[in-house]
XYZ file of N, CA and C in Angstrom:
567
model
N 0.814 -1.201 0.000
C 0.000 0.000 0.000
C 0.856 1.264 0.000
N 1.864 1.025 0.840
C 2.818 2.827 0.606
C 3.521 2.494 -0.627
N 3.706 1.783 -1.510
C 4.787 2.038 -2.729
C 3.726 2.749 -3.820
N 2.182 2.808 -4.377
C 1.511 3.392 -5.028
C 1.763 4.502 -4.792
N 0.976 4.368 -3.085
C 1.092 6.078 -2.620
C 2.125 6.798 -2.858
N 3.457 6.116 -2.563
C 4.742 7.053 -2.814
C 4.952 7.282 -4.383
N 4.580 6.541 -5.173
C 4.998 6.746 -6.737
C 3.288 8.151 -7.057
N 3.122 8.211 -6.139
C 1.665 9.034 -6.625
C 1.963 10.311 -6.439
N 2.599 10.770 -4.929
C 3.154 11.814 -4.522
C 4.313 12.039 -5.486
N 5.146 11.139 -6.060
C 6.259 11.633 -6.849
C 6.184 12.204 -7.829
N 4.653 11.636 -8.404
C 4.555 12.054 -9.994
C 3.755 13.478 -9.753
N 3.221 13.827 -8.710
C 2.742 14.715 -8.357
C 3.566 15.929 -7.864
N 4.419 15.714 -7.219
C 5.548 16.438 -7.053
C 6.694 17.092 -7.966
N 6.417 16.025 -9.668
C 7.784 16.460 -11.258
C 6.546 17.349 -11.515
N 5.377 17.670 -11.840
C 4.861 18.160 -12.560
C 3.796 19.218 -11.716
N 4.472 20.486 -12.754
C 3.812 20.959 -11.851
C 2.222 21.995 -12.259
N 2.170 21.684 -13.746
C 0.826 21.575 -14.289
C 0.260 20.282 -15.024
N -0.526 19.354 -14.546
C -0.997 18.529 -15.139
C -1.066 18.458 -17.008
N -1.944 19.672 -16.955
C -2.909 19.973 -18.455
C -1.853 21.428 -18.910
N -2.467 21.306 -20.195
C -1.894 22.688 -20.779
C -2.261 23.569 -20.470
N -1.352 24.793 -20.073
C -1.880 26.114 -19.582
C -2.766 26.160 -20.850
N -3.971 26.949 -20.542
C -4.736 27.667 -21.509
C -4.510 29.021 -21.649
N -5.008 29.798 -23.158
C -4.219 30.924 -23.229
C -5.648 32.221 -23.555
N -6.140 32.422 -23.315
C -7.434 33.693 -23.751
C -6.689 34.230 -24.735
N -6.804 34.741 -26.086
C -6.450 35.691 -27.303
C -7.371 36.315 -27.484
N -7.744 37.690 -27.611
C -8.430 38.966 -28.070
C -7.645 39.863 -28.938
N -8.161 40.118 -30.278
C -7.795 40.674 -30.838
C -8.031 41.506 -31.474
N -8.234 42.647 -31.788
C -9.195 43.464 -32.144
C -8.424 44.859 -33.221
N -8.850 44.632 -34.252
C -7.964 46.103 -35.287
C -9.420 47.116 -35.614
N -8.652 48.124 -34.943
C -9.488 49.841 -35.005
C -9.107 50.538 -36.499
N -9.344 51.319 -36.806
C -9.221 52.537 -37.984
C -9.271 53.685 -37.588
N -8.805 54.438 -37.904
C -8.862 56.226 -37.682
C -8.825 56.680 -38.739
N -9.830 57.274 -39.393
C -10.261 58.114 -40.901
C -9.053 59.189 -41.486
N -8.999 59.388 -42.339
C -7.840 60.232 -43.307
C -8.635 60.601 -44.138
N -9.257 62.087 -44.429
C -9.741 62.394 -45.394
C -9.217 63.273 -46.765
N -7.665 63.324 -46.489
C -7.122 64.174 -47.515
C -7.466 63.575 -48.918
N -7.268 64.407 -49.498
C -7.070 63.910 -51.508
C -5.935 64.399 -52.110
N -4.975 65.451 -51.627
C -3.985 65.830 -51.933
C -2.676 65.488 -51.395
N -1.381 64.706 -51.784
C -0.385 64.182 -51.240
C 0.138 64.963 -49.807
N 0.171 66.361 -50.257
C 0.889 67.176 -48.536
C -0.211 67.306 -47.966
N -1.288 67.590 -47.973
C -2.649 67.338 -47.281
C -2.607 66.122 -46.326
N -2.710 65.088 -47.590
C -2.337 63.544 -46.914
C -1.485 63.740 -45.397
N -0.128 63.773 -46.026
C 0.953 63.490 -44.866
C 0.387 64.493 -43.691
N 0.236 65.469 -43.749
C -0.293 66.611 -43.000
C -1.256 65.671 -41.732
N -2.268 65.409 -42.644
C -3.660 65.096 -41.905
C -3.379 63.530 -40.914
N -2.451 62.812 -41.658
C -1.541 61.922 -41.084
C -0.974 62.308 -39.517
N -0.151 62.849 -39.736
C 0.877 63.133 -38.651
C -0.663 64.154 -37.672
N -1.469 64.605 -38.114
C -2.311 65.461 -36.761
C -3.433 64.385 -36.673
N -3.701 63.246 -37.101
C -4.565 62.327 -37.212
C -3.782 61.067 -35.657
N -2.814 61.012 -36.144
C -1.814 60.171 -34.802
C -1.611 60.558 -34.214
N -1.051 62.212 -33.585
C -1.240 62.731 -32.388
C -2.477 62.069 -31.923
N -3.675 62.877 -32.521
C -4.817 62.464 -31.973
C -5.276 61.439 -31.219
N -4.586 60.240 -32.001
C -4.969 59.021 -31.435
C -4.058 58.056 -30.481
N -3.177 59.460 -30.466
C -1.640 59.284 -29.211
C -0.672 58.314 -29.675
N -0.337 58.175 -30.841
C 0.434 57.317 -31.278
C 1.542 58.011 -31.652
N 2.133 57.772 -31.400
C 4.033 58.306 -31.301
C 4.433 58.885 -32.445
N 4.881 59.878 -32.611
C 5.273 60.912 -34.238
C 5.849 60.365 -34.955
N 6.800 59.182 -34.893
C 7.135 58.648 -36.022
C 6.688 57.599 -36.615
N 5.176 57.217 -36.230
C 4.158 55.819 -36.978
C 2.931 56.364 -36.877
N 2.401 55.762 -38.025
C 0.780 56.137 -38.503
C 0.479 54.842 -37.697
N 0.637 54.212 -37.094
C -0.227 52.481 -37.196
C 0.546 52.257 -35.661
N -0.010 51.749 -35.321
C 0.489 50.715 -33.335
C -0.499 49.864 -33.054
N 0.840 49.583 -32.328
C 0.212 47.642 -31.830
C 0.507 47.994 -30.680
N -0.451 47.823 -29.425
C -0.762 47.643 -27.826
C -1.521 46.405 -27.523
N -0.429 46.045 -26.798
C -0.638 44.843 -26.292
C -0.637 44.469 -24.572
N -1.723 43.928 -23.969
C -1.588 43.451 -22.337
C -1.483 42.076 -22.355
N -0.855 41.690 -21.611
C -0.176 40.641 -21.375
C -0.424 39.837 -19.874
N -1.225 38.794 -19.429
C -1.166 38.788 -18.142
C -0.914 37.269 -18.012
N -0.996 36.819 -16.455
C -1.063 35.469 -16.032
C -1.794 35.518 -15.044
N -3.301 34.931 -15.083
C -4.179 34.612 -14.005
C -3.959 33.162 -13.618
N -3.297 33.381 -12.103
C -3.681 32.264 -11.571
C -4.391 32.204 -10.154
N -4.618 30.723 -10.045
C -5.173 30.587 -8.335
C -4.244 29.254 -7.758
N -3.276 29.844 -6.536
C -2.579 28.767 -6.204
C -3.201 28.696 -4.523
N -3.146 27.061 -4.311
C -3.668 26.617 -3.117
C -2.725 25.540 -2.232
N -2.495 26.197 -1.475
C -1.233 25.266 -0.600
C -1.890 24.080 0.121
N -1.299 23.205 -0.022
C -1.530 21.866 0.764
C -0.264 21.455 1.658
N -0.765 20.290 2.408
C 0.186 19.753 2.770
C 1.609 19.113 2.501
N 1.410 18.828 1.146
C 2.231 18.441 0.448
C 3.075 19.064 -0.600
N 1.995 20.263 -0.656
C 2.915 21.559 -1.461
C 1.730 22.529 -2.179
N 2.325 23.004 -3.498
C 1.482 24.116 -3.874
C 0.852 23.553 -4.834
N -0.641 23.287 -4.842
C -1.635 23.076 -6.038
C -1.925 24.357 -6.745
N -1.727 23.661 -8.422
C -2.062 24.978 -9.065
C -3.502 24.509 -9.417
N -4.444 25.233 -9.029
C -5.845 25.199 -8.947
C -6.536 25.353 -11.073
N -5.350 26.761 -10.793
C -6.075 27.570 -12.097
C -4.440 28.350 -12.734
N -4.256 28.006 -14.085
C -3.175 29.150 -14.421
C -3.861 29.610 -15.704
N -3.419 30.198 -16.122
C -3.937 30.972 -17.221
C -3.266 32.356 -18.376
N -2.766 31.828 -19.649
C -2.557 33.236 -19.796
C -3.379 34.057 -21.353
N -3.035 35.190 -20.446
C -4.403 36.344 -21.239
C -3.806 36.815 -21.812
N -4.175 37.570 -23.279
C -3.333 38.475 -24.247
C -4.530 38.978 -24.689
N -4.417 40.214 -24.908
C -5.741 40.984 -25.430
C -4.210 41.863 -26.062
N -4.598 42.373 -27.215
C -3.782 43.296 -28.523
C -5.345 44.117 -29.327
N -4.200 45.612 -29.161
C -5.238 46.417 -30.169
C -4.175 46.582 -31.808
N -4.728 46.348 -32.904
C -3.841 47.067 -33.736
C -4.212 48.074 -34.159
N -4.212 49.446 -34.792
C -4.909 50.669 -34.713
C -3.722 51.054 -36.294
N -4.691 51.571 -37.582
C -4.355 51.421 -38.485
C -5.281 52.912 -39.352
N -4.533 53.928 -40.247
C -5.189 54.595 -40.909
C -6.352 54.129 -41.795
N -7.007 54.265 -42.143
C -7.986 54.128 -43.269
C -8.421 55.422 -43.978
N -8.429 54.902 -45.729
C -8.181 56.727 -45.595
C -9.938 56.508 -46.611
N -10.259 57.772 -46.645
C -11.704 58.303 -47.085
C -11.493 59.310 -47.852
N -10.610 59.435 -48.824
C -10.622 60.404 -49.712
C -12.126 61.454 -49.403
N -12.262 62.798 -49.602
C -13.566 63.487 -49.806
C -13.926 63.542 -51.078
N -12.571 63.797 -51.844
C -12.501 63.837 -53.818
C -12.109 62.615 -54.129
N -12.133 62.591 -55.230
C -11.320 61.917 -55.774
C -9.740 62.011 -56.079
N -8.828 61.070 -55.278
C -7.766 61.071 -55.267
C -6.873 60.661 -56.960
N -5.816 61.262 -57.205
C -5.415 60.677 -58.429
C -5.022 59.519 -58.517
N -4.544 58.867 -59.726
C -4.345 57.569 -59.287
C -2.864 57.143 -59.481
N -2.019 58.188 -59.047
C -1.031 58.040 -58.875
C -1.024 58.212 -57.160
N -1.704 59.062 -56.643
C -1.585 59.559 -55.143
C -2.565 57.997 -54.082
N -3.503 57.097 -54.988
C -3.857 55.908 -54.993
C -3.022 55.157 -54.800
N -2.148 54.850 -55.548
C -1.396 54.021 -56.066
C -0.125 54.161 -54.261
N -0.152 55.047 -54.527
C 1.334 55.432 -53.327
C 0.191 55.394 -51.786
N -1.061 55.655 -51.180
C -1.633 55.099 -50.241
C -1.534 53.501 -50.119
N -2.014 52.662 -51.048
C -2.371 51.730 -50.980
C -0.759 50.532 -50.600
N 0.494 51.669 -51.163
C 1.497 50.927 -50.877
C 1.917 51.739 -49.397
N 1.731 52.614 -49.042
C 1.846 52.754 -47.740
C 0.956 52.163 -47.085
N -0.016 52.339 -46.889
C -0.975 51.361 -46.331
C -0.609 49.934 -46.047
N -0.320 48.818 -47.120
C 0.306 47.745 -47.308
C 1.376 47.535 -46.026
N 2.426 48.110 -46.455
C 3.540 48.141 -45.542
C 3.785 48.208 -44.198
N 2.270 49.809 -44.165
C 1.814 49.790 -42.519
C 1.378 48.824 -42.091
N 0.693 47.969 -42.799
C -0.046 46.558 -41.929
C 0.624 45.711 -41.586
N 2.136 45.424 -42.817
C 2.637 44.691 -42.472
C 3.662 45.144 -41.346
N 4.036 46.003 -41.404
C 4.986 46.636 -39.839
C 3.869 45.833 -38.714
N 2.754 45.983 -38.642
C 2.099 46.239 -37.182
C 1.747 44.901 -37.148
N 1.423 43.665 -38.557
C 1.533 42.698 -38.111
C 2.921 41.880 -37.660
N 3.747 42.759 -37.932
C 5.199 42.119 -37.310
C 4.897 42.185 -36.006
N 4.574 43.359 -34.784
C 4.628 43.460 -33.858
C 3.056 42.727 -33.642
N 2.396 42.470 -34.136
C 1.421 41.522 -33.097
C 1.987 40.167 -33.356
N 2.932 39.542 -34.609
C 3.466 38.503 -34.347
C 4.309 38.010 -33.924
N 5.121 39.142 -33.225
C 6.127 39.007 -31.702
C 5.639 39.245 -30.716
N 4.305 39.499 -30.325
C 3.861 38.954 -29.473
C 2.561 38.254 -29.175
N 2.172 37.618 -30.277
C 1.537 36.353 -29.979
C 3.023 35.297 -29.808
N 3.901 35.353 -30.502
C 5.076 34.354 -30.236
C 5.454 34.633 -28.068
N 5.249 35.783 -27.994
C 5.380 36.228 -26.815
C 4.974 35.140 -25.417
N 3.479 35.299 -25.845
C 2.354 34.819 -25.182
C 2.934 33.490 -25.019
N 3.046 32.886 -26.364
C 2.878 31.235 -26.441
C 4.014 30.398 -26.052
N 5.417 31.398 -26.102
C 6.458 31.000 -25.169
C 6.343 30.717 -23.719
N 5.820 32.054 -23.344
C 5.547 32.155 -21.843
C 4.191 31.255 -21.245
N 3.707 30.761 -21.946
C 2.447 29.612 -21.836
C 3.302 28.634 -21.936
N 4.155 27.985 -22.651
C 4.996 27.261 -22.495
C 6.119 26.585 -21.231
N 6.462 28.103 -20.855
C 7.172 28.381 -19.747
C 6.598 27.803 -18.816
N 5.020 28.202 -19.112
C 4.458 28.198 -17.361
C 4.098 26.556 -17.174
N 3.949 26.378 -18.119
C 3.519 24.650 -18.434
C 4.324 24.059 -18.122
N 6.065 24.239 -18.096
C 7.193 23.180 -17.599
C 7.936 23.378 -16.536
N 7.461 24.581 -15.551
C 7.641 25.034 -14.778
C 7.674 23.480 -14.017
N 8.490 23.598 -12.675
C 8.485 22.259 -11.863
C 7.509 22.617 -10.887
N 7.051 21.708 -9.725
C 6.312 21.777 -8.460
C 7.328 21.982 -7.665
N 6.775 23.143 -7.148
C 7.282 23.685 -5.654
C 6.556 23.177 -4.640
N 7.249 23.350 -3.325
C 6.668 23.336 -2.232
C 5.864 23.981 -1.762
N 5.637 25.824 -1.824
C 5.531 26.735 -1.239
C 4.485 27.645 -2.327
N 3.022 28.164 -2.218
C 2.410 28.534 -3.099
C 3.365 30.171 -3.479
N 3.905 30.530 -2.295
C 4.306 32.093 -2.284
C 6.098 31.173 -3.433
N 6.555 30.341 -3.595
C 7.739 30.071 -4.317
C 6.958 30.268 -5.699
N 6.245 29.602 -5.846
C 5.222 29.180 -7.095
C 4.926 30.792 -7.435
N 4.363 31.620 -6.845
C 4.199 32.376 -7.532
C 5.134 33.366 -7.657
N 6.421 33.501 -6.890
C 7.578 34.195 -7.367
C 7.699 33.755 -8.726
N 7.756 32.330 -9.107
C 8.404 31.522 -10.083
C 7.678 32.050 -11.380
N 6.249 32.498 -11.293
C 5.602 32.490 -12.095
C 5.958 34.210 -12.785
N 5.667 34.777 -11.504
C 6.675 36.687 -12.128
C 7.427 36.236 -12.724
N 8.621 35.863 -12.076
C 10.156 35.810 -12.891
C 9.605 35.622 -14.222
N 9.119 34.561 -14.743
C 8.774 34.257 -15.824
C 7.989 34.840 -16.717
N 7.117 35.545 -16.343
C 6.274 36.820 -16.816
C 6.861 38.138 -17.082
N 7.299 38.319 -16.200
C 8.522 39.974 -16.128
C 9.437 39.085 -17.510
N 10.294 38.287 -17.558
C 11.105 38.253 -18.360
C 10.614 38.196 -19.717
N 9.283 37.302 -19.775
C 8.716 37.363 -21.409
C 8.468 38.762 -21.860
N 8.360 39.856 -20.612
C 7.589 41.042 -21.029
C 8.723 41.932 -21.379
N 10.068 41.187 -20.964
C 10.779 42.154 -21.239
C 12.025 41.856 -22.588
N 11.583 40.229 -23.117
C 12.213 39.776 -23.992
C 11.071 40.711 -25.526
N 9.868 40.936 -25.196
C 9.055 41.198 -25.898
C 9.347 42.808 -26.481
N 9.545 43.548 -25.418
C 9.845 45.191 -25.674
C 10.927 45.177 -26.384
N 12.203 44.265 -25.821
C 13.511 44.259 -26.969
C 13.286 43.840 -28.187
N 12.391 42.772 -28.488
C 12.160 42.498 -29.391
C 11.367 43.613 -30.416
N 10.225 44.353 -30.032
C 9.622 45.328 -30.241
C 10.518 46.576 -30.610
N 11.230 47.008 -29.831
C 12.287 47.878 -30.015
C 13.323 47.616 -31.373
N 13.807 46.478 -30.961
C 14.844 46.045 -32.403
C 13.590 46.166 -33.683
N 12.965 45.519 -33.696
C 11.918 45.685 -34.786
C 11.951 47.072 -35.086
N 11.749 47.963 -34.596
C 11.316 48.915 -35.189
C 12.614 50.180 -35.607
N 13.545 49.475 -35.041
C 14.948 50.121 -35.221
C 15.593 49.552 -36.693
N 15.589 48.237 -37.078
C 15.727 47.465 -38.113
C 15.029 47.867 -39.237
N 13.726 47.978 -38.948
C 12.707 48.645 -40.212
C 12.350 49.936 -39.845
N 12.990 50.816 -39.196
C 13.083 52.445 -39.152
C 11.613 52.552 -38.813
N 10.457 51.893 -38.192
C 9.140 51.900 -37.666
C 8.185 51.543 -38.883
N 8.487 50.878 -39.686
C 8.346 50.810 -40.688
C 8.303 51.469 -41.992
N 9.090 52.444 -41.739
C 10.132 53.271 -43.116
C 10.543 52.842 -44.143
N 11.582 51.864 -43.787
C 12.833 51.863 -44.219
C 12.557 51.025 -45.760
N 12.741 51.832 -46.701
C 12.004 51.134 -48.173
C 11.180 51.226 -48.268
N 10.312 51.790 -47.426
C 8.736 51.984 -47.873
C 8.336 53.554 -48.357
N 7.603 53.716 -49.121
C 6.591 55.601 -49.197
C 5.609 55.844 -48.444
N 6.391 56.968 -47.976
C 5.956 57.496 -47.262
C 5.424 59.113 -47.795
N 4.582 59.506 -46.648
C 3.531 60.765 -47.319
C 4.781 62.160 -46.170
C-alpha cells in the first residue's frame, strides 16, 4: 500500500501543471479616418490624425498589447496546487484608413495603398512578436516544476512573466529600429 502512494506523490511532485496552460487571445484592429485627396494634405492630416490618437510621431499604425497570467494557487500539505493558471493576451492594432472626400489621383492611390500595405505589415510584425510572446511564456508556465511553497510558485511564475515582457519590448524595439518603424524602403507621405 505505501509504494503506489509514494509513486503518486512523486509524480505529483515532477509536474507541476498537469494539463496545458490555456491561453485567452483577443484581438481586435481599429481605424482612424484620413480624409485628404492631396499628397501634402495627406501626410499633414496623417501626422495630426496620430497625435490624436496618441500614437508616437514617427508611426501612422500601433500595436498595444496586455499581457497577463491569471492564476489561483492553493497550498496543501504536500505543497502548492495549481488550482487555475492561465494566460491572457488581449492586442489592439490601430491602423489609418483613408476616405478620400474627392477623388484622389491615381497616382496619389497608387502610393496610399502601398503605404498602407507596408503599414499593416509593420504592425503585423509586432502583433506577431507577441503572440510568439504569449505562447512561449504559456509554455514556460507549463514546464515550470512543483514547488513546495504557493508564495515560491508564484515568485516563479513573475520571474517568468517579467522576463517574457521584457524579452518582448527588446524584441519590439529592435523591430522597429531594423525597419526604421516601418520606413525603411517603404513611401511614405
Amino acid at each position: 500500500m505505501k509504494l503506489p502512494l509514494l509513486i503518486l506523490l512523486l509524480a505529483a511532485s515532477d509536474a507541476f501543471c498537469a494539463q496545458d496552460v490555456p491561453m485567452d487571445t483577443q484581438i481586435s484592429y481599429r481605424v482612424y479616418p484620413v480624409f485628404a485627396h492631396r499628397t501634402d494634405a495627406l501626410g499633414a492630416e496623417l501626422k495630426a490624425a496620430t497625435r490624436a490618437q496618441g500614437i508616437a510621431q514617427h508611426a501612422a499604425g500601433s500595436t498595444t498589447a496586455s499581457l497577463d497570467v491569471e492564476r489561483f494557487l492553493q497550498q496543501q500539505a504536500h505543497g502548492c496546487v495549481v488550482e487555475s493558471l492561465r494566460v491572457r493576451l488581449r492586442v489592439e492594432v490601430l491602423l489609418p484608413e483613408w476616405r478620400p472626400l474627392r477623388a484622389p489621383s491615381r497616382t496619389l492611390r497608387k502610393r496610399w495603398e502601398a503605404v498602407a500595405q507596408t503599414l499593416a505589415a509593420h504592425e503585423q510584425g509586432h502583433l506577431d512578436y507577441t503572440l510568439e510572446a504569449a505562447q512561449a511564456l504559456r509554455t514556460e508556465l507549463a514546464e515550470m516544476s512543483a514547488m513546495s511553497s504557493c508564495e515560491a510558485t508564484d515568485h516563479a511564475i513573475d520571474r517568468r512573466f517579467r522576463r517574457a515582457l521584457m524579452r518582448l519590448n527588446s524584441q519590439n524595439v529592435l523591430f522597429d529600429i531594423r525597419t526604421n518603424h516601418g520606413r525603411r524602403g517603404a513611401p511614405t507621405f
